[in-house]
Amino acid sequence: MNTSYMVTVEEAQKFVLEQIRSINAEEISLPECLGRTIARDYYSQDNIPPFDNSAMDGYAVSSPDVARASRESPVVLKVVEDLPAGSVAQREIRKGETARIMTGAAIPDGADTVIRVEKTRSEGRTVTIFGSIEAGKNIRLCGEDIRNGQLVLKKGTVVGPAEMGILASLGVDPVAAARPPTVGILATGDELVEIKEELTPSKIRNSNTYSLIGQVKESGGIPRNLGIAGDSKNEIRRKIEEGLKNDILIVSGGVSVGDYDYVKEVMTDLKGRIVFWKAAIKPGRPMVFAIINGRPVFGLPGNPAASMVSFEVFVRPAILKTLGRQNDNRREVSAVVEEEIKKKKGLRYFLRAHTRWEGGVYFTRKTGLQGSGILKSMVLANSLIVLPEEEEIIDKGRRVTVRFLN
Ligand code: AMP
Ligand code: MG
């Protein structure tokens, strides 16, 4: 096999990312920002909590006042005020005094701790205290969660439910979020029919468009389905031109060296610059990456599993970069492989696998046939076994790198 004209996976990834710019931000309302990427650093302009407050229901006291209180010799204090959450104390706590306080209410001046209600007995406007307590106990201090001026959420963070809560407590709404890239998806092939069309002899249903829609969404992009182009230069050209309205364009199929593989030719006709063609990867060797009109265009292999793997390896990182995402949330672990694997030297393999954690170790095995058209093994996979170019035989029981897909 002649591998000299192929770029390695690493080179190809680098070539792709070099061409990708992050796109601008937009303001979106806080309740809508789940899963979005934050487009600026957010600093706190307040202390959170903004004031010392009670961590429980009880009595705000000055610790010296109750220093000698016990079951046997309780101390009686005068209750001067009731402080529900949200209330503002009207007076200071002086010697021999206390205020009834609820969780979340501000600690009144003169008090340095809160004694829990279970250690007390209330009688009219007095309360009997049956134990002592240290200063500072049961108080949530001003700024103990977040200090004024602190960097709270970094640019490139993906917003989850906890981030939504933090943004709310910082008073941030709307949120500056990266504008998700639109990603055009074009399927090519005379053999393809759409889902609802009749499956006449020699036809197959277009499945790549739908796997790709899922992968684009999962990566934070907005898929735009451009449908199917038959294997004709004109049709492919027209659809690619239409697809270039998007931030990124994916064309599936038609990138090999078959007589009807026109995608690369059309890219050249459109004055596109072919950045690379063919990568040393299995599955997914026949692929092309070009810049047309300043737009990144991926020509992915038509075979369904190959299309998905190439997306994972090359397109997903590009989408994440346009979003300014800090990390890609794909865990890579070392796992013990449960079967011998043979491979061709010179190609990096990505095998569909199921990986599980058992007795403190990850174990991994292939999920079935690995032909580049076999989608079922992808359905069963929760991970990809990544095998380096130089390897040929991987013995059973050896450690391999596994990349989780979820
Ligand atoms: P190609 O890359 O065009 O040579 O296609 C390689 C293989 O993938 C062929 O068997 C095609 O029928 C199949 N294929 C291409 N595009 C799709 C698609 N959108 N959905 C399902 N299979 C496809
Ligand atoms: Mg084809």
Short mmCIF file of C-alpha atoms and ligand atoms in Angstrom, two decimals:
data_model
loop_
_atom_site.label_atom_id
_atom_site.label_comp_id
_atom_site.label_asym_id
_atom_site.label_seq_id
_atom_site.Cartn_x
_atom_site.Cartn_y
_atom_site.Cartn_z
CA MET A 1 0.00 0.00 0.00
CA ASN A 2 1.35 3.41 -0.92
CA THR A 3 0.83 5.75 1.98
CA SER A 4 3.25 8.45 0.93
CA TYR A 5 0.60 10.86 -0.38
CA MET A 6 -1.66 10.57 2.65
CA VAL A 7 -1.51 12.99 5.55
CA THR A 8 -1.47 11.52 9.02
CA VAL A 9 -4.46 11.99 11.31
CA GLU A 10 -2.47 14.44 13.38
CA GLU A 11 -1.41 16.51 10.38
CA ALA A 12 -4.94 16.48 9.01
CA GLN A 13 -6.37 17.65 12.34
CA LYS A 14 -3.79 20.41 12.47
CA PHE A 15 -4.48 21.48 8.87
CA VAL A 16 -8.19 21.65 9.61
CA LEU A 17 -7.88 23.64 12.82
CA GLU A 18 -5.48 26.11 11.19
CA GLN A 19 -8.31 27.09 8.85
CA ILE A 20 -10.99 27.49 11.50
CA ARG A 21 -11.77 30.82 13.10
CA SER A 22 -14.04 31.24 16.06
CA ILE A 23 -17.20 33.09 15.19
CA ASN A 24 -18.79 35.97 17.01
CA ALA A 25 -20.98 35.97 20.05
CA GLU A 26 -24.65 36.68 20.51
CA GLU A 27 -26.73 37.57 23.52
CA ILE A 28 -29.18 34.93 24.62
CA SER A 29 -31.56 34.86 27.52
CA LEU A 30 -30.38 32.89 30.51
CA PRO A 31 -33.13 30.22 30.46
CA GLU A 32 -32.19 29.42 26.84
CA CYS A 33 -28.47 28.98 27.36
CA LEU A 34 -28.22 25.32 28.41
CA GLY A 35 -25.54 23.59 26.32
CA ARG A 36 -24.28 26.85 24.84
CA THR A 37 -20.68 28.01 25.05
CA ILE A 38 -19.93 31.16 27.02
CA ALA A 39 -18.21 33.78 24.87
CA ARG A 40 -16.54 35.90 27.56
CA ASP A 41 -15.09 35.64 31.03
CA TYR A 42 -17.61 36.33 33.76
CA TYR A 43 -16.38 37.93 36.96
CA SER A 44 -18.48 38.38 40.03
CA GLN A 45 -19.43 41.94 40.89
CA ASP A 46 -20.76 40.90 44.28
CA ASN A 47 -19.92 38.68 47.16
CA ILE A 48 -22.00 35.53 47.21
CA PRO A 49 -23.59 35.23 49.65
CA PRO A 50 -23.79 39.03 49.82
CA PHE A 51 -23.99 39.08 53.66
CA ASP A 52 -23.29 36.80 56.63
CA ASN A 53 -26.40 34.71 57.11
CA SER A 54 -27.73 31.90 59.19
CA ALA A 55 -27.17 28.33 58.02
CA MET A 56 -30.10 27.09 60.10
CA ASP A 57 -33.21 27.94 62.07
CA GLY A 58 -32.33 28.94 65.63
CA TYR A 59 -31.25 31.89 67.74
CA ALA A 60 -28.62 34.47 66.86
CA VAL A 61 -26.48 34.94 69.94
CA SER A 62 -23.20 36.36 71.12
CA SER A 63 -21.06 33.32 71.98
CA PRO A 64 -19.77 34.67 75.36
CA ASP A 65 -23.41 35.00 76.51
CA VAL A 66 -23.94 31.24 76.25
CA ALA A 67 -20.37 30.09 77.03
CA ARG A 68 -21.43 28.42 80.26
CA ALA A 69 -24.84 27.13 79.16
CA SER A 70 -25.50 23.38 79.53
CA ARG A 71 -28.37 20.93 80.11
CA GLU A 72 -27.84 21.24 83.88
CA SER A 73 -27.38 25.02 84.01
CA PRO A 74 -29.15 26.59 81.03
CA VAL A 75 -28.98 30.29 80.22
CA VAL A 76 -32.08 32.38 79.62
CA LEU A 77 -31.95 35.12 76.97
CA LYS A 78 -34.46 37.78 76.02
CA VAL A 79 -35.82 37.43 72.44
CA VAL A 80 -35.77 40.95 71.00
CA GLU A 81 -36.75 40.26 67.42
CA ASP A 82 -37.88 37.69 64.84
CA LEU A 83 -35.68 37.46 61.73
CA PRO A 84 -37.21 35.50 58.86
CA ALA A 85 -35.16 35.11 55.62
CA GLY A 86 -35.19 38.38 53.72
CA SER A 87 -35.74 40.55 56.80
CA VAL A 88 -33.43 43.32 58.02
CA ALA A 89 -32.64 43.42 61.74
CA GLN A 90 -33.99 46.54 63.46
CA ARG A 91 -31.61 46.45 66.40
CA GLU A 92 -28.32 45.18 67.69
CA ILE A 93 -28.09 42.12 69.96
CA ARG A 94 -26.86 43.26 73.36
CA LYS A 95 -25.74 41.29 76.39
CA GLY A 96 -28.46 38.86 77.52
CA GLU A 97 -30.37 39.22 74.27
CA THR A 98 -31.04 37.09 71.21
CA ALA A 99 -33.10 37.14 68.00
CA ARG A 100 -35.04 34.23 66.56
CA ILE A 101 -33.48 33.66 63.13
CA MET A 102 -34.38 31.53 60.09
CA THR A 103 -32.08 29.94 57.52
CA GLY A 104 -30.82 32.56 55.08
CA ALA A 105 -31.61 35.59 57.25
CA ALA A 106 -28.81 38.13 57.77
CA ILE A 107 -26.96 37.83 61.10
CA PRO A 108 -27.80 40.89 63.23
CA ASP A 109 -25.05 43.11 64.65
CA GLY A 110 -23.84 41.94 68.03
CA ALA A 111 -24.39 38.24 67.26
CA ASP A 112 -21.50 36.01 66.22
CA THR A 113 -23.14 32.60 66.00
CA VAL A 114 -26.46 30.78 65.70
CA ILE A 115 -27.60 28.16 68.14
CA ARG A 116 -29.84 25.56 66.60
CA VAL A 117 -33.48 25.52 67.65
CA GLU A 118 -33.19 21.92 68.90
CA LYS A 119 -30.87 23.10 71.72
CA THR A 120 -33.38 25.65 73.00
CA ARG A 121 -36.82 25.98 74.53
CA SER A 122 -38.89 29.04 73.83
CA GLU A 123 -41.15 30.58 76.51
CA GLY A 124 -42.96 33.76 75.45
CA ARG A 125 -40.38 36.49 74.89
CA THR A 126 -37.54 34.50 76.41
CA VAL A 127 -35.64 31.42 75.31
CA THR A 128 -33.75 28.89 77.38
CA ILE A 129 -30.42 27.79 75.89
CA PHE A 130 -29.09 24.34 76.79
CA GLY A 131 -25.60 24.45 75.36
CA SER A 132 -22.67 26.62 74.41
CA ILE A 133 -21.41 27.28 70.89
CA GLU A 134 -18.29 28.67 69.26
CA ALA A 135 -18.22 32.03 67.51
CA GLY A 136 -18.75 31.69 63.74
CA LYS A 137 -20.63 28.39 63.90
CA ASN A 138 -23.73 27.97 61.72
CA ILE A 139 -23.01 31.15 59.82
CA ARG A 140 -22.51 31.26 56.07
CA LEU A 141 -19.97 34.00 55.58
CA CYS A 142 -20.27 36.85 53.13
CA GLY A 143 -18.34 35.86 49.97
CA GLU A 144 -17.63 32.29 51.10
CA ASP A 145 -19.05 30.88 47.83
CA ILE A 146 -17.80 33.56 45.46
CA ARG A 147 -15.77 36.68 46.23
CA ASN A 148 -16.35 40.02 44.62
CA GLY A 149 -14.05 40.34 41.59
CA GLN A 150 -13.43 36.61 41.26
CA LEU A 151 -13.38 34.94 37.82
CA VAL A 152 -16.38 32.63 37.99
CA LEU A 153 -16.98 31.29 34.47
CA LYS A 154 -14.26 31.20 31.83
CA LYS A 155 -14.85 31.95 28.19
CA GLY A 156 -15.33 28.63 26.39
CA THR A 157 -17.22 26.95 29.24
CA VAL A 158 -20.25 24.94 28.26
CA VAL A 159 -23.31 25.94 30.24
CA GLY A 160 -24.86 23.18 32.33
CA PRO A 161 -27.56 23.52 34.98
CA ALA A 162 -25.03 24.56 37.67
CA GLU A 163 -23.59 27.26 35.39
CA MET A 164 -27.13 28.56 34.81
CA GLY A 165 -27.57 28.90 38.56
CA ILE A 166 -24.24 30.69 39.00
CA LEU A 167 -25.03 33.09 36.14
CA ALA A 168 -28.33 33.89 37.81
CA SER A 169 -26.67 34.54 41.16
CA LEU A 170 -24.22 36.88 39.39
CA GLY A 171 -27.19 38.72 37.88
CA VAL A 172 -26.21 37.82 34.30
CA ASP A 173 -29.07 37.79 31.79
CA PRO A 174 -28.75 37.85 28.80
CA VAL A 175 -25.62 35.73 28.48
CA ALA A 176 -22.89 36.26 25.86
CA ALA A 177 -22.77 32.93 24.05
CA ALA A 178 -20.88 31.81 20.98
CA ARG A 179 -23.08 31.85 17.91
CA PRO A 180 -23.40 28.21 16.85
CA PRO A 181 -22.04 27.58 13.36
CA THR A 182 -24.52 26.50 10.72
CA VAL A 183 -23.34 23.32 9.09
CA GLY A 184 -24.65 22.40 5.66
CA ILE A 185 -24.99 18.66 5.07
CA LEU A 186 -25.10 17.34 1.53
CA ALA A 187 -25.41 13.66 0.65
CA THR A 188 -24.24 12.53 -2.77
CA GLY A 189 -24.96 9.38 -4.73
CA ASP A 190 -27.30 8.18 -7.49
CA GLU A 191 -28.13 5.19 -5.31
CA LEU A 192 -29.60 7.28 -2.50
CA VAL A 193 -33.28 7.81 -1.79
CA GLU A 194 -34.87 9.83 0.99
CA ILE A 195 -36.52 8.09 3.92
CA LYS A 196 -40.09 8.25 2.62
CA GLU A 197 -39.26 7.38 -0.97
CA GLU A 198 -39.78 3.90 -2.33
CA LEU A 199 -36.76 1.63 -2.12
CA THR A 200 -36.57 0.51 -5.76
CA PRO A 201 -33.91 -2.01 -6.97
CA SER A 202 -30.30 -0.94 -6.34
CA LYS A 203 -31.28 1.98 -4.14
CA ILE A 204 -30.46 2.54 -0.47
CA ARG A 205 -31.77 5.05 1.99
CA ASN A 206 -29.70 8.12 2.75
CA SER A 207 -28.58 7.54 6.32
CA ASN A 208 -25.46 9.71 6.53
CA THR A 209 -27.41 12.95 6.51
CA TYR A 210 -29.16 11.87 9.68
CA SER A 211 -26.12 10.59 11.57
CA LEU A 212 -24.43 13.84 10.62
CA ILE A 213 -27.40 15.94 11.77
CA GLY A 214 -27.08 14.21 15.14
CA GLN A 215 -23.34 14.67 15.31
CA VAL A 216 -23.55 18.34 14.35
CA LYS A 217 -26.18 19.02 17.00
CA GLU A 218 -24.25 17.09 19.61
CA SER A 219 -21.17 19.18 18.83
CA GLY A 220 -23.08 22.43 19.25
CA GLY A 221 -23.67 23.32 15.58
CA ILE A 222 -26.88 23.94 13.68
CA PRO A 223 -27.40 21.38 10.91
CA ARG A 224 -28.87 22.50 7.58
CA ASN A 225 -30.01 19.59 5.46
CA LEU A 226 -29.21 20.19 1.79
CA GLY A 227 -30.71 16.88 0.68
CA ILE A 228 -29.21 14.57 -1.91
CA ALA A 229 -27.24 15.41 -5.03
CA GLY A 230 -27.04 12.71 -7.70
CA ASP A 231 -23.66 11.78 -9.12
CA SER A 232 -23.53 14.60 -11.64
CA LYS A 233 -21.04 17.44 -11.60
CA ASN A 234 -23.74 20.03 -12.20
CA GLU A 235 -25.98 18.87 -9.42
CA ILE A 236 -23.13 18.58 -6.95
CA ARG A 237 -21.84 22.01 -7.95
CA ARG A 238 -25.23 23.66 -7.56
CA LYS A 239 -25.76 22.11 -4.12
CA ILE A 240 -22.26 22.94 -2.92
CA GLU A 241 -22.74 26.56 -3.99
CA GLU A 242 -25.97 26.63 -2.02
CA GLY A 243 -24.25 24.97 0.94
CA LEU A 244 -21.52 27.61 1.06
CA LYS A 245 -24.01 29.96 2.70
CA ASN A 246 -23.26 28.06 5.88
CA ASP A 247 -20.29 28.49 8.21
CA ILE A 248 -19.14 24.94 7.49
CA LEU A 249 -20.15 22.53 4.74
CA ILE A 250 -20.08 18.74 4.86
CA VAL A 251 -20.44 16.69 1.68
CA SER A 252 -20.78 12.97 2.15
CA GLY A 253 -19.71 10.46 -0.50
CA GLY A 254 -18.16 10.93 -3.90
CA VAL A 255 -14.64 11.63 -2.69
CA SER A 256 -12.90 8.39 -3.74
CA VAL A 257 -11.33 7.70 -7.10
CA GLY A 258 -14.37 6.06 -8.68
CA ASP A 259 -15.58 7.22 -12.11
CA TYR A 260 -18.51 9.05 -10.52
CA ASP A 261 -16.68 10.65 -7.62
CA TYR A 262 -16.97 14.29 -8.59
CA VAL A 263 -16.75 16.13 -5.30
CA LYS A 264 -13.06 16.92 -5.47
CA GLU A 265 -13.32 18.03 -9.10
CA VAL A 266 -16.22 20.33 -8.29
CA MET A 267 -14.26 21.81 -5.40
CA THR A 268 -11.46 22.66 -7.81
CA ASP A 269 -13.90 24.03 -10.41
CA LEU A 270 -15.26 26.35 -7.71
CA LYS A 271 -11.71 27.66 -7.20
CA GLY A 272 -11.49 25.87 -3.92
CA ARG A 273 -8.14 25.21 -2.33
CA ILE A 274 -7.71 21.54 -1.50
CA VAL A 275 -5.94 21.51 1.86
CA PHE A 276 -5.57 17.73 1.90
CA TRP A 277 -7.01 14.67 0.25
CA LYS A 278 -6.93 11.26 1.94
CA ALA A 279 -5.86 10.77 5.49
CA ALA A 280 -4.07 7.76 6.96
CA ILE A 281 -7.08 6.65 8.96
CA LYS A 282 -9.30 3.59 9.04
CA PRO A 283 -12.16 3.81 8.54
CA GLY A 284 -12.32 7.05 6.59
CA ARG A 285 -9.30 7.18 4.31
CA PRO A 286 -11.03 8.79 1.33
CA MET A 287 -11.75 12.28 2.53
CA VAL A 288 -10.99 15.75 1.35
CA PHE A 289 -10.79 19.08 3.09
CA ALA A 290 -10.95 22.28 1.10
CA ILE A 291 -11.47 25.99 1.53
CA ILE A 292 -13.95 27.38 -0.97
CA ASN A 293 -14.82 31.07 -0.83
CA GLY A 294 -13.26 31.20 2.60
CA ARG A 295 -15.54 28.43 3.85
CA PRO A 296 -14.25 25.15 5.25
CA VAL A 297 -15.68 22.23 3.28
CA PHE A 298 -15.32 18.62 4.39
CA GLY A 299 -15.75 15.86 1.83
CA LEU A 300 -16.39 12.84 4.03
CA PRO A 301 -16.45 9.21 2.93
CA GLY A 302 -19.83 7.84 1.92
CA ASN A 303 -19.63 4.69 3.97
CA PRO A 304 -21.80 5.31 7.01
CA ALA A 305 -19.39 4.25 9.78
CA ALA A 306 -16.49 5.98 8.04
CA SER A 307 -18.54 9.14 7.75
CA MET A 308 -19.25 9.11 11.48
CA VAL A 309 -15.65 8.42 12.46
CA SER A 310 -14.29 11.15 10.17
CA PHE A 311 -16.79 13.57 11.63
CA GLU A 312 -15.68 12.66 15.14
CA VAL A 313 -11.99 13.00 14.33
CA PHE A 314 -11.99 16.04 12.02
CA VAL A 315 -15.28 17.94 11.95
CA ARG A 316 -16.18 17.92 15.62
CA PRO A 317 -12.92 19.62 16.67
CA ALA A 318 -13.57 22.25 13.99
CA ILE A 319 -17.06 22.99 15.32
CA LEU A 320 -15.74 23.19 18.86
CA LYS A 321 -13.09 25.64 17.74
CA THR A 322 -15.62 27.93 16.07
CA LEU A 323 -17.46 27.92 19.38
CA GLY A 324 -14.30 28.67 21.35
CA ARG A 325 -14.93 25.57 23.46
CA GLN A 326 -12.25 24.97 26.07
CA ASN A 327 -12.32 21.19 26.04
CA ASP A 328 -14.15 18.59 24.06
CA ASN A 329 -15.52 16.50 26.94
CA ARG A 330 -14.32 13.29 25.32
CA ARG A 331 -12.54 11.15 27.88
CA GLU A 332 -9.57 9.09 26.74
CA VAL A 333 -8.57 6.20 28.97
CA SER A 334 -6.25 3.24 28.86
CA ALA A 335 -8.13 -0.07 28.66
CA VAL A 336 -7.27 -3.76 28.52
CA VAL A 337 -8.28 -5.16 25.14
CA GLU A 338 -10.15 -8.46 25.40
CA GLU A 339 -9.24 -9.88 22.01
CA GLU A 340 -6.32 -9.89 19.61
CA ILE A 341 -6.53 -7.19 16.94
CA LYS A 342 -4.67 -7.16 13.63
CA LYS A 343 -4.27 -3.99 11.62
CA LYS A 344 -2.42 -2.50 8.67
CA LYS A 345 0.72 -0.59 9.43
CA GLY A 346 0.67 3.09 8.51
CA LEU A 347 -2.95 3.83 9.30
CA ARG A 348 -4.47 5.00 12.55
CA TYR A 349 -7.44 2.82 13.42
CA PHE A 350 -10.60 3.84 15.20
CA LEU A 351 -12.49 0.67 16.12
CA ARG A 352 -16.05 0.73 17.34
CA ALA A 353 -15.91 -0.71 20.83
CA HIS A 354 -17.69 -1.19 24.09
CA THR A 355 -15.62 -0.23 27.11
CA ARG A 356 -16.55 -0.97 30.68
CA TRP A 357 -15.11 -0.35 34.13
CA GLU A 358 -14.71 -3.50 36.19
CA GLY A 359 -12.70 -4.10 39.35
CA GLY A 360 -10.75 -0.87 38.97
CA VAL A 361 -9.78 -1.47 35.33
CA TYR A 362 -11.27 -0.53 31.96
CA PHE A 363 -11.87 -3.45 29.59
CA THR A 364 -12.71 -2.97 25.96
CA ARG A 365 -13.87 -5.10 23.02
CA LYS A 366 -15.07 -4.53 19.49
CA THR A 367 -18.80 -4.31 19.03
CA GLY A 368 -18.85 -6.46 15.90
CA LEU A 369 -18.04 -6.14 12.23
CA GLN A 370 -15.81 -3.18 11.50
CA GLY A 371 -16.49 -2.72 7.78
CA SER A 372 -16.75 0.97 7.01
CA GLY A 373 -20.36 0.51 5.97
CA ILE A 374 -21.46 -1.30 9.13
CA LEU A 375 -23.50 1.05 11.28
CA LYS A 376 -24.77 -1.47 13.82
CA SER A 377 -21.37 -1.79 15.48
CA MET A 378 -21.44 1.99 15.86
CA VAL A 379 -24.83 1.80 17.53
CA LEU A 380 -23.47 -0.75 20.02
CA ALA A 381 -20.31 1.26 20.67
CA ASN A 382 -19.79 3.64 23.56
CA SER A 383 -16.20 4.29 22.55
CA LEU A 384 -13.55 3.98 19.86
CA ILE A 385 -10.33 2.01 20.30
CA VAL A 386 -7.56 4.21 18.90
CA LEU A 387 -4.62 2.25 17.50
CA PRO A 388 -1.43 4.04 16.44
CA GLU A 389 -0.03 3.93 12.90
CA GLU A 390 3.03 1.83 13.72
CA GLU A 391 1.16 -1.08 15.33
CA GLU A 392 0.35 -4.30 13.47
CA ILE A 393 -0.74 -6.90 15.98
CA ILE A 394 -2.24 -5.99 19.31
CA ASP A 395 -2.23 -8.99 21.63
CA LYS A 396 -5.17 -9.84 23.78
CA GLY A 397 -4.69 -8.39 27.27
CA ARG A 398 -2.64 -5.44 26.13
CA ARG A 399 -3.46 -1.87 27.01
CA VAL A 400 -4.90 0.37 24.32
CA THR A 401 -6.20 3.91 24.20
CA VAL A 402 -9.96 4.23 24.18
CA ARG A 403 -11.91 7.36 23.43
CA PHE A 404 -15.39 7.54 24.88
CA LEU A 405 -18.12 8.90 22.65
CA ASN A 406 -20.42 10.09 25.41
P1 AMP B 1 -18.88 6.80 -1.97
O1 AMP B 1 -18.00 7.43 -0.97
O2 AMP B 1 -19.78 7.75 -2.67
O3 AMP B 1 -18.10 5.96 -2.91
O4 AMP B 1 -19.81 5.80 -1.18
C1 AMP B 1 -19.29 4.71 -0.47
C2 AMP B 1 -20.40 3.83 0.03
O5 AMP B 1 -21.19 4.53 0.95
C3 AMP B 1 -21.35 3.34 -1.03
O6 AMP B 1 -21.67 2.01 -0.75
C4 AMP B 1 -22.53 4.25 -0.90
O7 AMP B 1 -23.72 3.64 -1.34
C5 AMP B 1 -22.57 4.50 0.58
N1 AMP B 1 -23.17 5.80 0.85
C6 AMP B 1 -22.80 6.96 0.29
N2 AMP B 1 -23.55 7.97 0.75
C7 AMP B 1 -24.42 7.43 1.64
C8 AMP B 1 -25.45 7.97 2.45
N3 AMP B 1 -25.73 9.27 2.44
N4 AMP B 1 -26.16 7.13 3.24
C9 AMP B 1 -25.87 5.82 3.25
N5 AMP B 1 -24.89 5.26 2.54
C10 AMP B 1 -24.18 6.04 1.71
MG MG B 2 -21.02 7.75 -4.22
#
